[in-house]
Amino acid sequence: MVRKAAVLGAGVMGAQIAAHLVNANVETLLFELPAEQGGPNANVIKAIENLKKQDPAPLSMAAKAASIQPANYDQNLELLGDCDIVIEAIAERMDWKSELYKKVAPHLGEDTIFASNTSGLSINELAKSFPDNLRHRFCGIHFFNPPRYMHLAELIPCKESDAAMLDDLEAFLVTCLGKGVIRAKDTPNFIANRIGVFSILATMHHADEFGLGFDVVDALTGTLIGRPKSATFRTADVVGLDVLAHVIATMRDTLPQDPWHRYYAVPDWLQALVDKGALGQKARRGIYQKMGKEIHVLDLAKGAYILSAGTAEDDIKELLKRKNLASQLGALRANPHPQAQFLWSIFRDLFHYCAVHLGAIADNARDLDFSMRWGFGWNQGPLEIWQAAGWSEIAGWINEDIAAGKSMSAVSLPEWVQELGESASQAIDISIQGVHRTPGSFAPSNNTFRPRSTLPVYRRQLFPDRLLSERAQYGTTIFETDAVRMWHTGESGGNGSADDHIAILSFKSKMHTIGSDVLDGVQQAIDEAERNWRALVIWQTEPPFSAGANLQKATARLKSDEPPSAFSVLAKKIRKTAQSAVLKAARGLNLADALMAGKLAEIEAMVAQFQQTSQDLRYSMIPTVAAVDGLALGGGCEFVMHCDRAVATMESYIGLVEAGVGLLPAGGGCKELALRASRDAKDGDPFPLLKNYFQSVATAQLSKSAEQAKELGYLRAADPVVMNRYELLYVAKAQAIALAEAGYRPPLKARNISVAGSTGIANIKGMLVNMREGNFISDHDYLIGTRIAHVMCGGELTPGSVVDEDWFLELERAAFIELLATEKTQARVEHTLKTGKPLRN
């Protein structure tokens, strides 16, 4: 059990590891050398302050920085005795690490675990610097940069590491820090860096061979082939060119017999950048450099930075869009274009390298593939790609290229590759051919298929991250429509049991958006759960939780059968019909006006249905739990707010963002914030809280973590935050069971909500006027803000007046339709739907 931790080294990785520990509510000390000026802890304090400025943010909330306790090696080593784990994260030098270990070892507690965050130095060599009686508590834990966001943690034992200690440490890393843990062998650079750095070296080699610039390579090796947008060289800049050069040098120095050894060399251009201090993102200059708002890239031929404009050829893009990997790779191999030959070459050499080294560096193929997915952000691991493209055919092509001298090494593929191909030839289903099969993943050490870990911590992962051969079977269906599926964990999948009588609802819409069909499904699910189940959990099989209301469907109602070019004309008609019911009655409605009024009425009915569904989630006779991972926007956020409990992963980004498209929350979100402000008000005045809530809604503020969502009012203080997304459903079900076991009854309907009223509206309007006059907001932003204020403050009532929920819901509907009827809101909605970006007008 880890209550207190220490991190040795306040550099980039050390400080961020400390940040992630406090994200997980682990009391943490951060050590560094004493400063020569500004006090002994000045170096650490500066590193902690820098954490608040970094993007992406290492801290779940900036305020968490105060929970990191600064310390230095001269004055505070005795504090290590109270730590359950100490993580060393200083520079990658064996001599420096050895010296530090000897210094701190006498101060460690009897049961303190000591781990090195080395990215590739030998754990057994490092262990020699520890006294014999402490080595059983020593191991490597290699976090990936940035530690908060990268899922992988490699756990590397030394020969003396205690087995029970490693199991306990793995459980801590998985549940408390949210990591995907791979047990790595003590080989140079372990698994992910060994494969990842070779992939970078192969990319460099073939980029030079085919005459491709850095930005062209990045255009080819990013999202087009299922890797992060930062691709190859942008990733190198983020990691640090000095770090990359060091890891390459480690491979060169420690792998002299490797068949690819001659490629383990730091390129001259890379060494020149390092020597000049152009280390990448941390130095604001590396392979790329931002000049003003423009991105420039190093041109080796010119020896200077030029405007980055490299792209993949259209024909290559079309080829890479093929869903069939066998067809895709075959077409690349056959295409003479340099970009196609480059891509085939880097895939071929990667497959070849993985096959030759799998047995030496990893226990099995699953560990290798997950290492690349979790540590480098690839959609699929290299062996998964090979298997999906056809094991035997790809092996044949690799052999042909080896024979032709095209591969970076002439070493033959291992015999097991051929044997797996021969056994796979009997299989009908290609998904069970290759290294990943139903029994497990191939382990070359004993030619078996190794199943997953059986450690108790993995029982919490009802549906763990899966490989190519593992098909998702999400329980037993209760009912299913085109929009939703209601099911339970039982005979058909998951580690749960139907005996818990917890029903689960998952959306089937794109990005899990909410339209009338989803609303119907939620209401049907609530009815079914009230009849036959103990509780209802809303959980999506893949993130996001929900991107909100389906604006496409709503605006389609406005557009009707008119061509797109007629939308602006249609908008004018809508505005006319929305101005005043009295005016419409006085002048009489023509057919077109009546049609538009009818369509607005349709949308208002949908808003009312949304509100009713939110209320049903709140007041159903069974507990409702929202299990949130990723985005929960707009209507998705409103569903979360109305469930009895929300359980969210740390990386949940939650917000009422309707103002960004010129609207306001109308699914009960404004009502809910007004209710919370009234309930939590000090001295009976809801306005101080309401003012903060208003700012979040009016600026469409999205939380940067689940913890921040609590600050913004979207989650409650009692809502649990889960660090590992694969444990989310387990925890959500546990919450649902706890509520049911407690004899759940729905809350009484709120009939005494105290409003901020006219005074609150006036105060907010004053703020908005100043912002408009200072040109911080537009006239339309002002209109949106005043309507949000009107709703959240309860309308033009006397401050302190008491109303019920229905009062707020009516205000929401009216303001939503009024804003939707404006030309500028319609322009914002249409622009967002077309471009995915907000429009400021």
PDB file of C-alpha atoms in Angstrom, residues 1-4 84 168 172:
ATOM      1  CA  MET A   1       0.000   0.000   0.000  1.00  0.00           C
ATOM      2  CA  VAL A   2       1.488   3.327  -1.066  1.00  0.00           C
ATOM      3  CA  ARG A   3       0.667   6.289   1.165  1.00  0.00           C
ATOM      4  CA  LYS A   4       3.740   8.409   0.535  1.00  0.00           C
ATOM      5  CA  ASP A  84       6.579   3.556   0.690  1.00  0.00           C
ATOM      6  CA  ASP A 168       1.775  -5.436  -5.338  1.00  0.00           C
ATOM      7  CA  PHE A 172      -0.590   0.036  -7.542  1.00  0.00           C
TER       8      PHE A 172
END
